[in-house]
C-alpha cells in the first residue's frame, strides 16, 4: 500500500465501517486514479470532501428520504438568517451595552453573505466555513482582549444556521434568483427584527437592554416566522401533490436552532413550589427535544414515503420507487436505520435509570436532595421499570454512560448558572432544580419510545408518566415558551401534511 | 408548460411556483454522463468535467454521495465491477426511470431555449434600452 493510499484510507474513516467495507476500495481507487503522479499527500480539498462525505453518510443524507433536498431548501434560508441576524445584532443590539467581540463574528457572516451574492460559486463554501471558524474562535479569543464574548445564544444560533447553510450549499453555479434570494432574505430578517423591537417596546414599554431579554425572543420571533413560512410551503406542496418531505426537513432544520431563541421574559410569572423558572436552559432542552423527536418521526415514517411519492399522479415514477429496494447495492442499504429496532426499548429505560442515578448523586453532593429532585428521580425510575430493562449486560453500560453524562451535564449547568464559577456555588437548591430540568431529555426520549412501542398497558403507562412529568416541568412556564410554541403547533401541521393523500389533492385543474 | 409529463412536478423551483427548477447541475451532468453507457466513478468525473467544459469538477466524496442518492431513487444502478491494476472499478448504469427523468429535463431545457430564441428573433437591434 502506497503512503498516499494509506492516507486516503485514514481519511475514509469518517465514513461508517459498514459503508467503508462496501465502498471503500472503490472510492480509494477513484481517488488514486485522480491523483497526479508523484502526489504523496491528499490535498486539503480532498480531505475536506471526504470528511464531509463521511459525515453526510453517517447522518443518512443520501438515504433518508427528502433530507438531501430539505438541506438544499434550508440552506438559502439559513444563509439569510445568518446575515440578517448578524446585521440586526450589530446594528441594534451591540450599541446598547458594553462592547463585545460579537462584531467580529457578525462581520464574518456578512462577508460570507456578500461572497455568496457576488463572488464565483466556488468561494461560497470557503466563505461560510471561514465565518464558522471565526464564530467558534470568538469565545476563545475574548479573554485575550479587553472585550467580552457575545452571549452563547448568539454564537450557538449563528453556528448552527451557518452549518445548515454550509451543508445546504454546493460549490456549483447558481443563477441570479438563487444568489439574490438569501441577500434579500437577510435584509428582510434584519428589518423584521427591527420592526419587532419597535412594536415590542410600544406594547409593553419594555426597555431594550442589550443582548439578553427581550432581544433573544425578538430574534426568535423572526426565526419562528421563517419556520412558519417553510411549514406553510410543506402544506402547499402536499396540497399540490408534490413531495412535501423536503420542505418538512427544511422546516425542522431551521426550527432546531430557532427553538433555542427564547424564552419570553416571564419574570413576573409565578413559580410552583421549588420549580425553577422556565429559563434559557429549559427552553433549549425542550425545543431541542421537540424538534429532534419530530425529526426521528419524519425519518422513521419513511415506510409510507414510496407509496406517497408515485401517487403524485405519475405512473412513471412507480418503477423508481420500487427499484430502489431492488437495486443490487450492498453499500447503501445498510445505512438505512431500521424503525423501532429492539434496541430502542432498553436504551430509553437504561437512560432514564442512569439519569435518575446521576441526578440523585449530584443533588446529594450539593446536599440539596429536595422533594422535587427526589420526585423527578422516582418518576424516571418508574418510567424505566414500565418500559422494561434488558439483560444487565446490555443495560449497565448504557445506564452508566447516562449517569456519567448526567453528572458532567449537571456540573456544566452548575458552572453556567453560578456565573461561570467552578466551585463555591451559593444556591445549591436552585442549581439542583436546574439539574432536575435536564430530565426533559430522558423523559422526552422515554415518551417517544413509548409512543413507538405497540400499544400495551405498561408502555402506555410509561408514556403517560413521562408526558405528565414533562408537562409538570414545562407547562407552568407556558407563557414563556417563546418560539417553542410555534414549533409545537407546526407538529400537527406536519402530521397533517404526511397524511394528505396526494392523489386526492391533485384533482384540481 | 404544454406537453410536460407529470414527472415534471417533482422538480419545481424552491422559491416560486411556475419557475421550473432544473435538476441540480451535478445530478444532471452525472445522469448525462451515464446516458451513453455504464461508467465507473473515475470515468464519471472525467465525463462530467468534459460535458461542462471544465466548469464542474466533482470530488469523490461528492460523487459517491450523489451516486448513493441516485441509486436510492432508482435512477441509477450498479452494473458489474472489475479490478484493473489492483484497483476496484465498479460500474454504474442509467435505469429507464433515470433516462425518462433526463429526457423530461432535456425537453424542458430545449423548450426554454426555443422560447428564448423566438423572443430574441423579435428583438430589434440598436433600439433604446431602459
Coordinates of C-alpha atoms in Angstrom, one line a residue, chain A residues 82-458:
Chain A
X82 CA -27.1 34.4 9.5
X83 CA -26.8 37.6 7.5
X84 CA -30.0 39.2 8.8
X85 CA -29.4 38.3 12.5
X86 CA -25.8 39.5 12.3
X87 CA -26.9 42.8 10.8
X88 CA -29.6 43.2 13.4
X89 CA -27.4 42.3 16.4
X90 CA -24.6 44.6 15.2
X91 CA -26.9 47.5 14.2
X92 CA -29.4 47.4 17.1
X93 CA -28.2 45.3 20.0
X94 CA -24.5 45.7 20.2
X95 CA -24.6 49.5 20.8
X96 CA -26.8 49.1 23.8
X97 CA -24.3 47.5 26.2
X98 CA -20.6 47.3 26.8
X99 CA -18.8 46.4 23.6
X100 CA -18.3 42.7 22.8
X101 CA -16.3 40.7 20.3
X102 CA -19.6 40.0 18.5
X103 CA -19.0 42.4 15.6
X104 CA -16.0 40.2 14.5
X105 CA -18.3 37.2 14.0
X106 CA -21.1 39.4 12.5
X107 CA -18.6 40.9 10.0
X108 CA -17.6 37.4 9.0
X109 CA -21.2 36.3 8.4
X110 CA -22.0 39.4 6.5
X111 CA -18.8 39.0 4.4
X112 CA -19.8 35.3 3.7
X113 CA -23.2 36.6 2.6
X114 CA -21.6 39.1 0.2
X115 CA -19.4 36.4 -1.2
X116 CA -22.4 34.2 -1.8
X117 CA -24.1 37.1 -3.5
X118 CA -21.3 38.3 -5.7
X119 CA -18.3 36.0 -5.9
X120 CA -17.9 32.9 -8.1
X121 CA -19.9 30.0 -6.6
X122 CA -16.7 28.1 -5.6
X123 CA -15.9 30.7 -3.0
X124 CA -19.3 30.4 -1.2
X125 CA -18.5 27.4 0.9
X126 CA -15.0 28.6 2.0
X127 CA -16.6 31.9 3.0
X128 CA -19.2 30.1 5.2
X129 CA -16.5 27.8 6.7
X130 CA -14.4 30.9 7.5
X131 CA -17.3 32.6 9.2
X132 CA -18.0 29.4 11.2
X133 CA -14.3 29.2 12.3
X134 CA -14.3 32.9 13.3
X135 CA -17.5 32.4 15.4
X136 CA -16.1 29.3 17.1
X137 CA -12.9 31.2 17.8
X138 CA -14.6 34.2 19.4
X139 CA -15.1 32.7 22.9
X140 CA -11.5 31.5 23.0
X141 CA -10.2 34.9 21.9
X142 CA -12.3 37.1 24.1
X143 CA -10.4 36.6 27.3
X144 CA -7.2 37.8 25.5
X145 CA -8.8 41.1 24.6
X146 CA -10.5 43.9 26.6
X147 CA -13.9 42.8 25.3
X148 CA -16.5 40.3 26.5
X149 CA -17.6 37.5 24.2
X150 CA -21.2 37.8 22.9
X151 CA -23.7 35.6 24.8
X152 CA -23.7 31.9 23.9
X153 CA -27.2 32.0 22.4
X154 CA -25.8 34.3 19.7
X155 CA -22.8 32.1 19.0
X156 CA -24.8 28.8 19.1
X157 CA -27.6 30.0 16.8
X158 CA -25.3 31.6 14.3
X159 CA -23.1 28.5 14.2
X160 CA -25.9 26.1 13.6
X161 CA -27.6 28.3 11.0
X162 CA -24.1 28.5 9.4
X163 CA -23.7 24.8 9.4
X164 CA -27.1 24.3 7.7
X165 CA -26.1 26.9 5.2
X166 CA -22.8 25.2 4.6
X167 CA -24.3 21.8 4.2
X168 CA -27.2 23.1 2.0
X169 CA -25.0 24.9 -0.4
X170 CA -22.9 23.3 -3.1
X171 CA -19.9 24.6 -4.9
X172 CA -21.7 24.7 -8.3
X173 CA -23.0 27.6 -10.2
X174 CA -26.2 29.4 -9.1
X175 CA -28.5 31.6 -11.1
X176 CA -29.3 35.2 -10.2
X177 CA -32.5 34.1 -8.4
X178 CA -30.6 31.8 -6.1
X179 CA -28.0 34.4 -5.4
X180 CA -30.3 37.2 -4.7
X181 CA -32.9 35.4 -2.6
X182 CA -30.7 34.9 0.5
X183 CA -29.4 38.5 0.3
X184 CA -33.0 39.9 0.1
X185 CA -34.0 37.4 2.8
X186 CA -31.2 38.8 5.1
X187 CA -32.5 42.3 4.6
X188 CA -36.0 41.2 5.4
X189 CA -34.8 39.4 8.5
X190 CA -32.9 42.4 9.8
X191 CA -35.8 44.8 9.1
X192 CA -38.3 42.3 10.5
X193 CA -36.3 42.1 13.7
X194 CA -36.1 45.8 13.9
X195 CA -39.8 46.1 13.4
X196 CA -40.4 43.6 16.2
X197 CA -38.2 45.6 18.6
X198 CA -40.3 48.8 17.8
X199 CA -43.6 47.0 18.3
X200 CA -42.4 45.2 21.4
X201 CA -41.3 48.4 23.1
X202 CA -44.6 50.1 22.1
X203 CA -46.7 47.3 23.5
X204 CA -45.1 46.8 26.9
X205 CA -42.9 49.8 27.5
X206 CA -40.1 47.3 27.9
X207 CA -36.7 48.9 27.8
X208 CA -34.3 47.5 25.3
X209 CA -31.5 46.2 27.3
X210 CA -28.8 44.7 25.1
X211 CA -28.2 41.0 24.4
X212 CA -30.5 39.3 26.8
X213 CA -34.2 39.8 27.2
X214 CA -36.0 40.7 25.2
X215 CA -33.5 40.7 22.3
X216 CA -33.3 36.8 22.3
X217 CA -37.1 36.4 21.9
X218 CA -37.3 39.2 19.4
X219 CA -34.8 37.5 17.2
X220 CA -36.7 34.2 17.9
X221 CA -39.9 35.7 16.6
X222 CA -38.3 36.4 13.2
X223 CA -36.8 32.9 13.0
X224 CA -40.2 31.5 14.0
X225 CA -41.7 33.4 11.1
X226 CA -39.2 31.7 8.8
X227 CA -40.1 28.3 10.2
X228 CA -43.8 29.1 9.7
X229 CA -43.2 30.0 6.1
X230 CA -41.3 26.7 5.5
X231 CA -44.1 24.8 7.2
X232 CA -46.7 26.6 5.0
X233 CA -44.7 25.6 1.9
X234 CA -44.7 22.0 3.1
X235 CA -48.5 22.1 3.3
X236 CA -48.7 23.9 0.0
X237 CA -46.5 21.2 -1.7
X238 CA -48.7 18.5 -0.2
X239 CA -51.8 20.2 -1.5
X240 CA -50.3 20.3 -5.0
X241 CA -49.4 16.6 -4.8
X242 CA -45.7 17.4 -4.8
X243 CA -43.2 15.8 -2.3
X244 CA -43.7 17.7 1.0
X245 CA -41.0 15.8 2.8
X246 CA -38.1 18.0 1.7
X247 CA -40.0 21.1 3.0
X248 CA -40.7 19.3 6.3
X249 CA -37.0 18.6 6.7
X250 CA -36.1 22.2 5.8
X251 CA -38.7 23.3 8.4
X252 CA -37.2 21.2 11.1
X253 CA -33.6 22.1 10.3
X254 CA -34.3 25.8 10.7
X255 CA -36.6 25.1 13.7
X256 CA -33.8 23.4 15.7
X257 CA -31.7 26.5 16.4
X258 CA -34.8 28.6 16.1
X259 CA -36.4 26.9 19.1
X260 CA -33.4 28.0 21.2
X261 CA -34.2 31.6 20.8
X262 CA -36.3 32.1 23.9
X263 CA -37.9 32.2 26.3
X264 CA -40.1 35.2 26.5
X265 CA -39.3 37.1 29.7
X266 CA -41.7 35.8 32.3
X267 CA -40.1 37.2 35.4
X268 CA -43.4 38.1 36.9
X269 CA -44.8 34.6 36.3
X270 CA -45.4 32.5 39.3
X271 CA -43.2 29.6 40.2
X272 CA -44.8 26.4 41.6
X273 CA -43.1 25.3 44.7
X274 CA -39.4 24.6 44.2
X275 CA -39.7 24.5 40.4
X276 CA -37.1 26.6 38.8
X277 CA -38.3 29.3 36.4
X278 CA -38.7 28.3 32.8
X279 CA -35.4 29.8 31.6
X280 CA -32.9 29.5 28.8
X281 CA -31.9 26.0 29.9
X282 CA -35.4 24.7 29.8
X283 CA -36.1 26.5 26.5
X284 CA -33.0 24.9 24.8
X285 CA -33.7 21.5 26.2
X286 CA -37.4 21.5 25.4
X287 CA -37.0 23.0 21.9
X288 CA -34.2 20.6 21.0
X289 CA -36.2 17.5 22.2
X290 CA -39.3 18.6 20.3
X291 CA -37.5 19.1 17.1
X292 CA -35.3 16.0 17.4
X293 CA -38.4 13.9 18.1
X294 CA -40.1 15.3 15.1
X295 CA -37.0 14.6 13.0
X296 CA -36.9 11.0 14.3
X297 CA -40.6 10.6 13.4
X298 CA -40.1 12.0 9.9
X299 CA -37.1 9.8 9.4
X300 CA -38.8 6.6 10.5
X301 CA -42.1 7.3 8.8
X302 CA -40.1 6.6 5.6
X303 CA -42.1 3.4 5.0
X304 CA -45.0 5.5 3.9
X305 CA -42.9 7.5 1.5
X306 CA -42.6 5.3 -1.6
X307 CA -46.4 4.9 -1.6
X308 CA -47.0 8.6 -1.4
X309 CA -44.5 9.7 -4.0
X310 CA -45.5 7.8 -7.1
X311 CA -49.1 8.5 -6.2
X312 CA -48.4 12.1 -7.3
X313 CA -50.4 11.4 -10.4
X314 CA -47.5 9.8 -12.1
X315 CA -47.4 6.2 -13.1
X316 CA -43.8 6.6 -14.5
X317 CA -42.4 7.3 -11.1
X318 CA -43.7 4.0 -9.7
X319 CA -40.7 1.9 -11.0
X320 CA -38.4 4.4 -9.5
X321 CA -39.8 3.9 -6.1
X322 CA -39.8 0.2 -6.5
X323 CA -36.4 -0.3 -7.9
X324 CA -34.7 1.5 -5.0
X325 CA -35.4 -1.6 -2.9
X326 CA -34.4 -4.0 -5.7
X327 CA -31.2 -2.1 -6.5
X328 CA -28.4 -4.6 -6.2
X329 CA -26.4 -2.4 -3.9
X330 CA -25.0 -3.6 -0.7
X331 CA -23.3 -0.3 0.0
X332 CA -26.1 2.0 0.8
X333 CA -29.0 -0.1 2.2
X334 CA -27.1 -0.8 5.4
X335 CA -27.1 2.9 6.3
X336 CA -30.9 3.0 6.5
X337 CA -31.9 3.0 10.1
X338 CA -34.5 0.3 10.9
X339 CA -37.5 1.9 12.6
X340 CA -38.3 0.7 16.0
X341 CA -35.3 -1.6 16.5
X342 CA -35.5 -3.7 19.6
X343 CA -32.5 -1.7 20.9
X344 CA -34.8 1.4 21.3
X345 CA -36.6 0.0 24.3
X346 CA -33.7 -0.9 26.6
X347 CA -31.9 2.3 25.6
X348 CA -34.7 4.6 26.8
X349 CA -35.2 2.6 30.0
X350 CA -31.5 2.4 30.8
X351 CA -31.0 6.1 30.1
X352 CA -33.9 7.0 32.4
X353 CA -32.3 4.9 35.2
X354 CA -28.9 6.4 34.5
X355 CA -30.2 9.9 34.6
X356 CA -32.1 9.3 37.9
X357 CA -28.9 7.9 39.5
X358 CA -26.8 10.8 38.2
X359 CA -29.4 13.4 39.4
X360 CA -29.6 11.9 42.9
X361 CA -25.8 11.6 43.2
X362 CA -25.3 15.2 42.1
X363 CA -28.0 16.6 44.4
X364 CA -26.5 14.5 47.3
X365 CA -23.1 16.0 46.5
X366 CA -24.7 19.5 46.7
X367 CA -26.6 18.5 49.8
X368 CA -29.8 19.6 48.1
X369 CA -31.9 16.4 47.6
X370 CA -35.2 18.3 47.6
X371 CA -38.7 16.8 47.2
X372 CA -38.7 18.0 43.6
X373 CA -35.4 16.3 42.9
X374 CA -36.4 13.0 44.6
X375 CA -39.8 13.0 42.8
X376 CA -38.1 13.6 39.4
X377 CA -35.7 10.7 40.0
X378 CA -38.6 8.5 41.2
X379 CA -40.6 9.3 38.1
X380 CA -37.7 8.5 35.8
X381 CA -37.0 5.2 37.6
X382 CA -40.7 4.3 37.5
X383 CA -41.0 5.0 33.8
X384 CA -37.9 2.9 33.2
X385 CA -39.4 0.0 35.1
X386 CA -42.6 0.3 33.0
X387 CA -40.6 0.4 29.7
X388 CA -38.6 -2.6 30.8
X389 CA -34.8 -3.1 31.0
X390 CA -32.9 -5.7 29.0
X391 CA -30.3 -8.1 30.4
X392 CA -27.9 -6.3 32.9
X393 CA -25.0 -6.9 30.5
X394 CA -26.6 -4.6 27.9
X395 CA -28.4 -2.2 30.2
X396 CA -25.5 -1.5 32.6
X397 CA -23.1 0.2 30.1
X398 CA -25.9 2.5 28.8
X399 CA -27.1 3.4 32.3
X400 CA -23.5 4.0 33.4
X401 CA -22.9 6.2 30.4
X402 CA -26.2 8.1 31.0
X403 CA -25.3 8.6 34.7
X404 CA -21.8 9.9 33.8
X405 CA -23.3 12.1 31.1
X406 CA -25.8 13.5 33.6
X407 CA -23.0 14.3 36.1
X408 CA -21.0 16.1 33.5
X409 CA -24.0 18.0 32.2
X410 CA -25.1 18.8 35.8
X411 CA -21.7 20.2 36.6
X412 CA -21.8 22.3 33.4
X413 CA -25.2 23.6 34.4
X414 CA -23.9 24.4 37.9
X415 CA -21.0 26.4 36.4
X416 CA -23.2 28.1 33.9
X417 CA -25.9 29.0 36.4
X418 CA -23.5 30.3 39.1
X419 CA -22.0 32.9 36.9
X420 CA -19.3 30.7 35.3
X421 CA -17.6 29.8 38.6
X422 CA -16.2 26.3 39.0
X423 CA -16.7 26.0 42.8
X424 CA -18.2 27.7 45.8
X425 CA -21.8 27.8 44.5
X426 CA -24.1 29.9 46.6
X427 CA -27.6 28.4 45.8
X428 CA -27.4 24.6 45.8
X429 CA -31.2 24.2 45.8
X430 CA -31.6 26.4 42.7
X431 CA -28.8 24.5 41.0
X432 CA -30.3 21.1 41.8
X433 CA -33.6 22.4 40.5
X434 CA -32.0 23.3 37.2
X435 CA -30.3 19.9 37.0
X436 CA -33.7 18.3 37.5
X437 CA -34.8 20.2 34.5
X438 CA -32.3 18.1 32.5
X439 CA -34.9 15.4 33.0
X440 CA -36.6 16.8 29.9
X441 CA -34.2 14.9 27.7
X442 CA -34.6 11.4 29.1
X443 CA -38.3 11.9 29.7
X444 CA -38.8 13.0 26.1
X445 CA -36.8 10.0 25.0
X446 CA -39.0 7.7 27.1
X447 CA -42.2 9.3 25.9
X448 CA -41.1 9.0 22.3
X449 CA -40.1 5.3 22.8
X450 CA -43.4 4.5 24.4
X451 CA -45.2 6.2 21.5
X452 CA -43.3 4.0 19.1
X453 CA -44.0 0.8 21.0
X454 CA -47.0 -1.4 20.4
X455 CA -50.0 -0.2 22.5
X456 CA -49.8 -2.3 25.6
X457 CA -50.6 -1.2 29.2
X458 CA -47.0 -0.8 30.6

